[in-house]
Short mmCIF file of C-alpha atoms in Angstrom, two decimals:
data_model
loop_
_atom_site.label_atom_id
_atom_site.label_comp_id
_atom_site.label_asym_id
_atom_site.label_seq_id
_atom_site.Cartn_x
_atom_site.Cartn_y
_atom_site.Cartn_z
CA MET Y 11 7.73 -4.46 25.96
CA HIS Y 12 11.47 -5.18 25.99
CA CYS Y 13 11.14 -8.88 25.18
CA ALA Y 14 11.02 -10.12 21.60
CA SER Y 15 8.23 -12.60 22.32
CA ALA Y 16 5.94 -9.82 23.58
CA PHE Y 17 6.96 -7.33 20.88
CA PHE Y 18 6.32 -9.67 17.96
CA SER Y 19 3.09 -11.03 19.45
CA ALA Y 20 1.46 -7.64 20.05
CA ALA Y 21 -0.93 -6.05 17.58
CA PRO Y 22 0.79 -3.19 15.69
CA GLU Y 23 -1.70 -0.65 17.05
CA ASP Y 24 -0.73 -1.62 20.61
CA ILE Y 25 2.97 -0.85 20.10
CA THR Y 26 3.96 2.75 20.81
CA ALA Y 27 6.96 4.64 19.48
CA ARG Y 28 8.43 4.37 22.99
CA ASP Y 29 7.96 0.57 22.91
CA GLU Y 30 9.79 0.44 19.59
CA ALA Y 31 12.66 2.60 20.83
CA ARG Y 32 13.15 0.50 23.97
CA PHE Y 33 13.00 -2.78 22.10
CA PHE Y 34 15.22 -1.92 19.13
CA GLY Y 35 17.59 0.05 21.36
CA GLY Y 36 18.58 -3.23 23.02
CA LEU Y 37 19.41 -5.07 19.78
CA LYS Y 38 23.07 -4.93 18.77
CA THR Y 39 23.74 -6.64 15.45
CA ALA Y 40 26.70 -8.75 14.37
CA ASN Y 41 28.34 -5.73 12.71
CA ASN Y 42 28.26 -3.83 16.01
CA THR Y 43 25.44 -1.43 15.14
CA PHE Y 44 22.14 -0.93 16.95
CA LYS Y 45 18.72 -1.44 15.39
CA ARG Y 46 17.23 1.64 16.99
CA THR Y 47 16.46 4.62 14.76
CA GLU Y 48 15.47 7.94 16.33
CA PRO Y 49 12.09 9.23 15.10
CA SER Y 50 12.23 12.43 13.00
CA ARG Y 51 16.02 12.13 12.66
CA LEU Y 52 15.79 12.86 8.92
CA ALA Y 53 12.72 15.09 8.95
CA LYS Y 54 14.56 18.20 7.74
CA ILE Y 55 16.24 16.22 4.97
CA ASP Y 56 12.88 14.78 3.92
CA ALA Y 57 11.42 18.29 3.79
CA ALA Y 58 14.31 19.55 1.66
CA LEU Y 59 13.91 16.56 -0.67
CA ILE Y 60 10.18 17.20 -1.13
CA ALA Y 61 10.87 20.89 -1.87
CA THR Y 62 13.53 19.97 -4.45
CA LEU Y 63 11.20 17.50 -6.17
CA ALA Y 64 8.50 20.18 -6.35
CA GLN Y 65 10.96 22.73 -7.73
CA HIS Y 66 11.86 20.42 -10.61
CA ASP Y 67 8.32 19.05 -11.04
CA SER Y 68 9.64 15.51 -10.46
CA ARG Y 69 7.33 12.60 -9.72
CA ILE Y 70 8.47 9.60 -7.68
CA GLY Y 71 6.85 6.25 -8.42
CA THR Y 72 9.51 3.94 -6.98
CA ALA Y 73 11.97 4.55 -4.17
CA LEU Y 74 14.78 2.59 -2.54
CA ASP Y 75 15.89 3.27 1.04
CA LEU Y 76 19.27 1.77 1.94
CA GLY Y 77 20.36 0.77 5.44
CA ILE Y 78 16.91 1.16 6.98
CA SER Y 79 17.71 -0.30 10.43
CA SER Y 80 14.32 -0.57 12.18
CA GLY Y 81 12.55 1.28 9.35
CA VAL Y 82 11.27 4.23 11.39
CA THR Y 83 12.74 6.87 9.08
CA THR Y 84 11.68 4.83 6.03
CA LEU Y 85 8.08 5.07 7.19
CA GLU Y 86 8.52 8.82 7.68
CA LEU Y 87 9.94 9.16 4.14
CA MET Y 88 6.95 7.28 2.73
CA GLN Y 89 4.55 9.52 4.63
CA ALA Y 90 6.34 12.67 3.44
CA LEU Y 91 6.28 11.52 -0.19
CA ARG Y 92 2.61 10.57 -0.06
CA ALA Y 93 1.64 13.84 1.63
CA ALA Y 94 3.28 15.63 -1.32
CA GLY Y 95 1.36 13.52 -3.84
CA HIS Y 96 4.08 10.98 -4.68
CA LEU Y 97 2.34 7.59 -4.53
CA ALA Y 98 5.65 5.76 -4.42
CA ARG Y 99 6.18 2.10 -3.76
CA VAL Y 100 9.19 1.82 -1.47
CA THR Y 101 11.76 -0.94 -1.11
CA GLY Y 102 13.87 -0.90 2.05
CA THR Y 103 17.12 -2.82 2.44
CA ASP Y 104 19.48 -3.61 5.26
CA ARG Y 105 22.27 -6.11 5.84
CA SER Y 106 20.20 -7.78 8.54
CA VAL Y 107 16.40 -7.84 8.62
CA ARG Y 108 15.55 -11.50 9.30
CA ALA Y 109 15.86 -13.13 12.71
CA ARG Y 110 14.45 -16.24 14.37
CA LEU Y 111 12.66 -16.32 17.70
CA VAL Y 112 13.37 -19.75 19.19
CA ALA Y 113 12.18 -21.51 22.35
CA LEU Y 114 14.88 -22.73 24.74
CA PRO Y 115 15.13 -24.89 27.88
CA PHE Y 116 13.81 -23.64 31.24
CA GLY Y 117 11.01 -21.66 29.55
CA CYS Y 118 13.49 -19.25 27.98
CA SER Y 119 13.77 -18.00 24.42
CA ALA Y 120 16.24 -16.15 22.18
CA LEU Y 121 16.15 -13.84 19.19
CA VAL Y 122 18.89 -14.92 16.78
CA GLU Y 123 20.16 -13.07 13.74
CA ARG Y 124 21.04 -14.95 10.56
CA GLY Y 125 24.55 -16.29 10.89
CA GLY Y 126 24.06 -17.27 14.52
CA HIS Y 127 24.46 -13.92 16.28
CA VAL Y 128 22.19 -13.74 19.34
CA LEU Y 129 20.36 -10.42 19.63
CA GLN Y 130 18.45 -11.06 22.85
CA TYR Y 131 17.78 -13.73 25.47
CA GLU Y 132 14.51 -13.88 27.37
CA VAL Y 133 14.54 -15.36 30.87
CA LEU Y 134 11.41 -15.32 33.05
CA ALA Y 135 9.87 -12.62 30.83
CA HIS Y 136 12.97 -10.42 31.22
CA ALA Y 137 15.17 -9.39 28.29
CA ILE Y 138 18.88 -10.12 28.73
CA ARG Y 139 21.31 -8.30 26.45
CA PRO Y 140 24.13 -10.42 24.97
CA TRP Y 141 26.34 -7.32 24.88
CA GLU Y 142 27.92 -5.56 27.86
CA ARG Y 143 27.62 -2.03 29.15
CA ARG Y 144 30.27 -0.60 31.47
CA LEU Y 145 27.66 -0.29 34.23
CA ASP Y 146 26.92 -4.04 34.10
CA ARG Y 147 30.04 -4.88 36.09
CA TRP Y 148 28.69 -2.89 39.01
CA THR Y 149 25.08 -4.09 38.87
CA GLY Y 150 25.88 -7.80 38.62
CA MET Y 151 24.37 -8.02 35.13
CA ALA Y 152 27.73 -9.15 33.70
CA ALA Y 153 27.71 -12.27 35.90
CA LEU Y 154 24.07 -13.02 35.06
CA ARG Y 155 24.80 -12.60 31.36
CA ALA Y 156 27.73 -14.97 31.55
CA LEU Y 157 25.50 -17.61 33.16
CA VAL Y 158 22.78 -17.14 30.55
CA GLU Y 159 25.30 -17.35 27.71
CA TRP Y 160 26.82 -20.52 29.17
CA GLN Y 161 23.45 -22.24 29.39
CA LEU Y 162 21.61 -20.89 26.36
CA ARG Y 163 23.95 -19.64 23.64
CA GLU Y 164 24.72 -22.97 21.95
CA PRO Y 165 21.13 -24.29 21.91
CA ALA Y 166 19.90 -20.89 20.66
CA ILE Y 167 22.30 -20.90 17.72
CA ALA Y 168 21.66 -24.57 16.92
CA ARG Y 169 17.88 -24.24 16.96
CA ALA Y 170 17.91 -21.11 14.84
CA ALA Y 171 20.27 -22.75 12.33
CA SER Y 172 17.94 -25.75 12.03
CA GLY Y 173 14.98 -23.49 11.22
CA GLU Y 174 13.14 -23.93 14.50
CA GLY Y 175 10.96 -21.20 15.92
CA ARG Y 176 9.44 -18.25 14.15
CA GLU Y 177 11.01 -15.99 11.55
CA VAL Y 178 10.48 -12.30 12.25
CA ALA Y 179 11.42 -9.07 10.47
CA LEU Y 180 13.36 -6.59 12.61
CA LEU Y 181 11.24 -3.64 11.49
CA THR Y 182 8.66 -1.37 13.04
CA PRO Y 183 5.23 -3.04 12.77
CA ARG Y 184 3.82 0.20 11.37
CA LEU Y 185 6.02 -0.29 8.32
CA ARG Y 186 5.59 -4.04 7.96
CA ARG Y 187 1.83 -3.71 7.48
CA SER Y 188 2.10 -1.14 4.66
CA ASP Y 189 1.01 -2.42 1.24
CA ALA Y 190 3.31 0.12 -0.45
CA PHE Y 191 6.45 -1.25 1.19
CA ARG Y 192 8.61 -4.33 0.74
CA TRP Y 193 11.91 -5.19 2.41
CA GLN Y 194 14.90 -7.15 1.27
CA GLU Y 195 18.19 -8.09 2.89
CA ASP Y 196 20.96 -6.67 0.75
CA ASP Y 197 24.61 -5.57 0.91
CA ILE Y 198 25.14 -2.21 -0.77
CA THR Y 199 28.80 -3.03 -1.51
CA HIS Y 200 27.71 -5.82 -3.91
CA ARG Y 201 25.82 -4.84 -7.07
CA ASN Y 202 22.25 -6.16 -7.09
CA GLN Y 203 21.40 -6.51 -10.76
CA ALA Y 204 17.69 -6.69 -9.97
CA PHE Y 205 17.93 -3.10 -8.64
CA THR Y 206 19.89 -1.59 -11.53
CA GLY Y 207 18.06 1.33 -13.17
CA ARG Y 208 14.88 0.55 -11.28
CA PHE Y 209 14.24 3.38 -8.81
CA ASP Y 210 13.25 7.03 -9.26
CA LEU Y 211 14.68 7.88 -5.86
CA VAL Y 212 17.45 6.23 -3.83
CA ARG Y 213 18.18 7.37 -0.29
CA ALA Y 214 21.36 6.25 1.46
CA ALA Y 215 20.77 8.31 4.64
CA ASN Y 216 23.69 7.79 7.05
CA LEU Y 217 24.93 4.59 5.43
CA LEU Y 218 27.72 5.78 3.12
CA ASN Y 219 30.45 6.76 5.55
CA ARG Y 220 33.87 5.58 6.71
CA HIS Y 221 32.52 4.34 10.02
CA TYR Y 222 30.93 1.42 8.18
CA PHE Y 223 33.16 0.90 5.13
CA GLU Y 224 36.78 0.99 4.04
CA PRO Y 225 37.47 3.41 1.14
CA GLU Y 226 37.38 0.76 -1.61
CA ALA Y 227 34.11 -0.73 -0.36
CA LEU Y 228 32.70 2.78 0.06
CA ARG Y 229 33.48 3.57 -3.58
CA ASP Y 230 31.64 0.40 -4.63
CA ALA Y 231 28.68 1.33 -2.44
CA VAL Y 232 28.43 4.83 -3.95
CA ALA Y 233 28.67 3.43 -7.49
CA ASN Y 234 25.94 0.90 -6.75
CA THR Y 235 23.69 3.55 -5.24
CA ILE Y 236 23.94 5.64 -8.41
CA ALA Y 237 23.44 2.58 -10.63
CA TYR Y 238 20.11 1.83 -8.99
CA LEU Y 239 18.60 5.13 -10.17
CA SER Y 240 16.24 5.04 -13.12
#
């Protein structure tokens, strides 16, 4: 289930964790990060958080998870909170959540991020990555990709910009169908006044680091994270 058309057409119960990993592992966003999130990556941190909340007899009614990527660890956080009796409503944010799945000539399609960045091409039911691996030069994939980009990139961007196709959320289906969860595209370096003082718990996970932000932007991101706490 590498192709976006198959992934977003399947019933959530028919998509396995392996399907999710293979699909999101092939999506490289405009800021050069991948959408894949390893399951259980933050399990020990979640356990420590739950223990700390219990120690201080804290109750969590609202939570904000920043930089959620595909939302796998957000779902795990929700499950950990609920198992401990915290019936929290969770908001998850990321710089890029929306994309458009657009039909293209020759029976092809493309998954396009907001701003016109192509995440995936689909040709004859095969997913074609817009980004290059070192191995591609030996397998011939680099030449195929160049041909696909030449034929399909401009119509993909144009059709997505005009609102054609179907809007999809780049999140695990298991999370999208939860009534206790909502998502929002957001940039942590810019203060969102609607979030200020609103959340009992804010998790930044692996977001606040120098790999993603320059020092000044990182200071703004940290200040905003703290400001969102109730």
